[in-house]
XYZ file of C-alpha atoms in Angstrom:
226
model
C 0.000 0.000 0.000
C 2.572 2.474 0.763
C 4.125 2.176 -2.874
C 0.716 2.806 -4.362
C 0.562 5.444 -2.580
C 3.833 7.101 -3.427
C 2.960 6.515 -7.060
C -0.563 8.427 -6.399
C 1.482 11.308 -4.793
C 4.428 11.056 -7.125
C 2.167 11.392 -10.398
C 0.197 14.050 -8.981
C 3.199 15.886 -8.572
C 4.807 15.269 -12.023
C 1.038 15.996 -13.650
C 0.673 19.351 -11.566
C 3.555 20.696 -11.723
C 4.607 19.694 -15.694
C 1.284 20.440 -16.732
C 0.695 23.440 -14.872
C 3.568 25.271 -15.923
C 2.445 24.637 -19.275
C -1.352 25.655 -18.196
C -0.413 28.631 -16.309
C 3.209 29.554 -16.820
C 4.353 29.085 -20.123
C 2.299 32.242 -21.475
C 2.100 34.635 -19.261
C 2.551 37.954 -20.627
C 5.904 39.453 -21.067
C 7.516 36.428 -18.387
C 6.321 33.476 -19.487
C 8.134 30.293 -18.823
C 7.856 29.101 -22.558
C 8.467 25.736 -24.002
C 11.954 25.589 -22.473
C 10.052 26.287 -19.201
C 7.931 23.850 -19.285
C 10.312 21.236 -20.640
C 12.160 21.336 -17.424
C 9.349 21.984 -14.921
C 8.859 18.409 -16.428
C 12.112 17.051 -15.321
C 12.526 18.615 -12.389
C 9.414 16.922 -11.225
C 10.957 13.560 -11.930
C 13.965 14.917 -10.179
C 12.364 15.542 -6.869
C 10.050 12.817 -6.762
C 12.950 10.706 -7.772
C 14.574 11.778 -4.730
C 12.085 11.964 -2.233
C 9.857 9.362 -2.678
C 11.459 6.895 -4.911
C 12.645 5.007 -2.612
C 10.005 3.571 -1.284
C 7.936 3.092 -4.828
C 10.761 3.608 -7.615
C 8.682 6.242 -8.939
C 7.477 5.077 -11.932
C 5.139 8.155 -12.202
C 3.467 6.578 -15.267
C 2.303 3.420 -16.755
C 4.467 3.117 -19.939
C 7.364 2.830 -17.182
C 5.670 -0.040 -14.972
C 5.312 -1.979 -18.233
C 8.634 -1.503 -19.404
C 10.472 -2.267 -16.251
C 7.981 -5.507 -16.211
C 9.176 -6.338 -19.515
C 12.413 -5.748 -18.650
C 12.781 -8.232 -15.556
C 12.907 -5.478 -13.336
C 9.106 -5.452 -11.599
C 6.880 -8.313 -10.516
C 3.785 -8.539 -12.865
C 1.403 -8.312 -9.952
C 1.828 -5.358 -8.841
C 1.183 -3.625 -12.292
C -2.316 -3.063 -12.097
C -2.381 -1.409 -8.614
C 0.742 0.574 -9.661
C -1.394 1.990 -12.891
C -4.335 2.663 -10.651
C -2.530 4.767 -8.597
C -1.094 6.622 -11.307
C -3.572 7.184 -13.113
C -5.566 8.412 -10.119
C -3.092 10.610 -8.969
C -2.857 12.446 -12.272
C -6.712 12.966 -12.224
C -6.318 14.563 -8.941
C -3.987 16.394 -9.772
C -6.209 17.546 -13.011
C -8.471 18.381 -10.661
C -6.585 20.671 -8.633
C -5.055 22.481 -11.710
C -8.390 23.226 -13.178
C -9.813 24.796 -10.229
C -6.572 27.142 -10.055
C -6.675 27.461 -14.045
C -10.850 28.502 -13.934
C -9.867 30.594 -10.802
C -9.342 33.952 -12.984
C -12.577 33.399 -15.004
C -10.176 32.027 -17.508
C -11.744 28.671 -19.604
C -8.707 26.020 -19.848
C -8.537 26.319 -23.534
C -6.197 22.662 -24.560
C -5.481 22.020 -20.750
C -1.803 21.270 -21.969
C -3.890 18.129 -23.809
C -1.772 16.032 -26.300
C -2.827 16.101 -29.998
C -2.167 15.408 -33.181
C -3.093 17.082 -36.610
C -4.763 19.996 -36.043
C -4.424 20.165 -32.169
C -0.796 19.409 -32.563
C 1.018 22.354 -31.346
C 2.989 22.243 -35.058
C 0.484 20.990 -36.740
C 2.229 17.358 -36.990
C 0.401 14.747 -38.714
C -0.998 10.922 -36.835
C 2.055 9.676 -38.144
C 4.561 11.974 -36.956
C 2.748 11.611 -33.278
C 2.929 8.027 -33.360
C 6.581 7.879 -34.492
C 7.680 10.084 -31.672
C 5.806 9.452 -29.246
C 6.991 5.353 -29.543
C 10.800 6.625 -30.211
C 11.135 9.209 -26.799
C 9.031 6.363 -24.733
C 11.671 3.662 -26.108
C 14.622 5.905 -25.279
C 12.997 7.053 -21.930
C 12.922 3.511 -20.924
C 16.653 2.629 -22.277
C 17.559 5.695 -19.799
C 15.776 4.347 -16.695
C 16.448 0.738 -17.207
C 20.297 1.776 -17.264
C 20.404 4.397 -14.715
C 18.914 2.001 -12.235
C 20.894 -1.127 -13.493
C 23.416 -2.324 -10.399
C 26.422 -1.473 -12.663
C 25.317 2.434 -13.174
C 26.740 4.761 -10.559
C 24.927 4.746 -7.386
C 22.930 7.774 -6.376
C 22.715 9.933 -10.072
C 19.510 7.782 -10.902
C 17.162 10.756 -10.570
C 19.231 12.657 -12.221
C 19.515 11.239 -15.258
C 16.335 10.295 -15.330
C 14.860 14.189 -15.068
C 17.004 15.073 -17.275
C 16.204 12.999 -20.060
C 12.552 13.923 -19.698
C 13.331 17.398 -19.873
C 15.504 16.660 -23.272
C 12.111 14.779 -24.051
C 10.023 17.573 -23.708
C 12.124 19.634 -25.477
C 12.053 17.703 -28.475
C 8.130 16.520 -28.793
C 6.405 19.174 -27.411
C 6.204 21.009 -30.685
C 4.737 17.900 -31.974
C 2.158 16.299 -29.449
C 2.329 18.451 -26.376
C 4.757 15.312 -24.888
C 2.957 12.579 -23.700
C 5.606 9.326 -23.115
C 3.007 9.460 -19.956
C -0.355 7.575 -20.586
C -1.900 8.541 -17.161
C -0.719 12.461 -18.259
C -2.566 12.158 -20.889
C -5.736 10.754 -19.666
C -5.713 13.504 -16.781
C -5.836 16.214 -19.237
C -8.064 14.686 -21.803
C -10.887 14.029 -19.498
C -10.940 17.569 -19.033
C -11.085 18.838 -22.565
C -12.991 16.109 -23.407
C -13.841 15.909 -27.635
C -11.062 15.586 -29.492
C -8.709 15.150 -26.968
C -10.655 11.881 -25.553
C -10.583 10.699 -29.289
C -6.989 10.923 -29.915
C -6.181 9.693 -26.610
C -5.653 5.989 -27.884
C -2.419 7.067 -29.732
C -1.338 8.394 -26.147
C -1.666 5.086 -24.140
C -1.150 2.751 -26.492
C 1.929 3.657 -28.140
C 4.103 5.061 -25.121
C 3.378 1.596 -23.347
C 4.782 0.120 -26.904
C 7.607 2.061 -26.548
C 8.275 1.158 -23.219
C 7.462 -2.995 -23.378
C 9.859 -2.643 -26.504
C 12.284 -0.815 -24.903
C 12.762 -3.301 -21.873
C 13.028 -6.495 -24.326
C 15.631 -4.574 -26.046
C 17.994 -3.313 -22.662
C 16.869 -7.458 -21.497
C 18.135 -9.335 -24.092
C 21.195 -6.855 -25.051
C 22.211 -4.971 -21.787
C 21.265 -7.626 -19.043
C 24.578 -8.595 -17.132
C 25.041 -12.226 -18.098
């Protein structure tokens, strides 16, 4: 129980904080945090949770992860549902929270920092050009953890790493999809905007979690310390 509840707490901080910069920051006239902003109010969110609760959970923070650290050999299969669960529960909450500080200025939430493709891309990118990227920075974000937190990594720079690379992330794919790599982001967002965002939202959970469960047969069967 106490590492489904880190994973609530731990994705309610990565989905509040990442997505509200990009709700309320990343705009705001003259100072606005931008997408460089938000790209590492991402990371550092995966920093600090890395650090302060990931100990007792791992902080996985998001599904795609559980899966590919199950794939990988890393994480016992029956503790993936209640792990997901808690995720995806904790990003809802958090959801919650940031759209009763987003409405709080009579504002409406407009995309709700929503991932999209085609016309509710943020460039405009075409289905295809989601779906590649999304499954290529889920693969890679995976490759990252999965060696980070190998035994033969140095000890202690996990988190770092780790925050890091979804900041890099970010910066890449936001101009694309808004960054998912984070199914339980993107169902937290798209319940609120509802529409199109609910009808796009299969691309965002099922090809990060491909990118993941590939990404851990890869790092198994060529990285695994014989």
């Amino acid at each position: 129980m106490k590492k489904f509840v880190a994973e609530f707490f731990g994705t309610f901080w990565l989905v509040l904080g990442g997505c509200g910069s990009a709700v309320l920051a990343s705009s705001f006239p003259e100072v606005g945090i931008g997408l460089l902003g938000v790209s590492f109010a991402f990371g550092l969110t995966v920093l600090t949770i890395a650090y302060g609760l990931g100990h007792i959970s791992g902080a996985h923070l998001n599904p795609a992860v559980t899966v590919g650290l199950w794939s990988a050999g890393r994480f016992e299969a029956g503790n993936i549902l209640g792990y997901v669960a808690s995720q995806i529960l904790g990003a809802i909450m958090a959801a919650v929270i940031l759209y009763l500080i987003a409405t709080g200025n009579g504002s409406e939430i407009g995309s709700f920092a929503a991932n999209g493709y085609g016309e509710h891309s943020p460039g405009g990118y075409s289905m295809i050009a989601a779906l590649v990227c999304e499954f290529v920075m889920t693969f890679m974000f995976l490759m990252v953890i999965i060696g980070a937190t190998d035994e033969r990594a140095p000890a202690g720079f996990a988190g770092i790493a780790i925050g890091l690379c979804l900041t890099l992330i970010h910066l890449i794919s936001i101009p694309v999809t808004n960054t998912s790599v984070n199914p339980a982001r993107s169902i937290s967002q798209a319940i609120f905007v509802g529409d199109w965002a609910i009808a796009q939202l299969w691309l965002f959970i099922i090809v990060p979690i491909a990118g993941a469960f590939t990404a851990g047969l890869v790092y198994k069967a060529f990285f695994t310390k014989e």
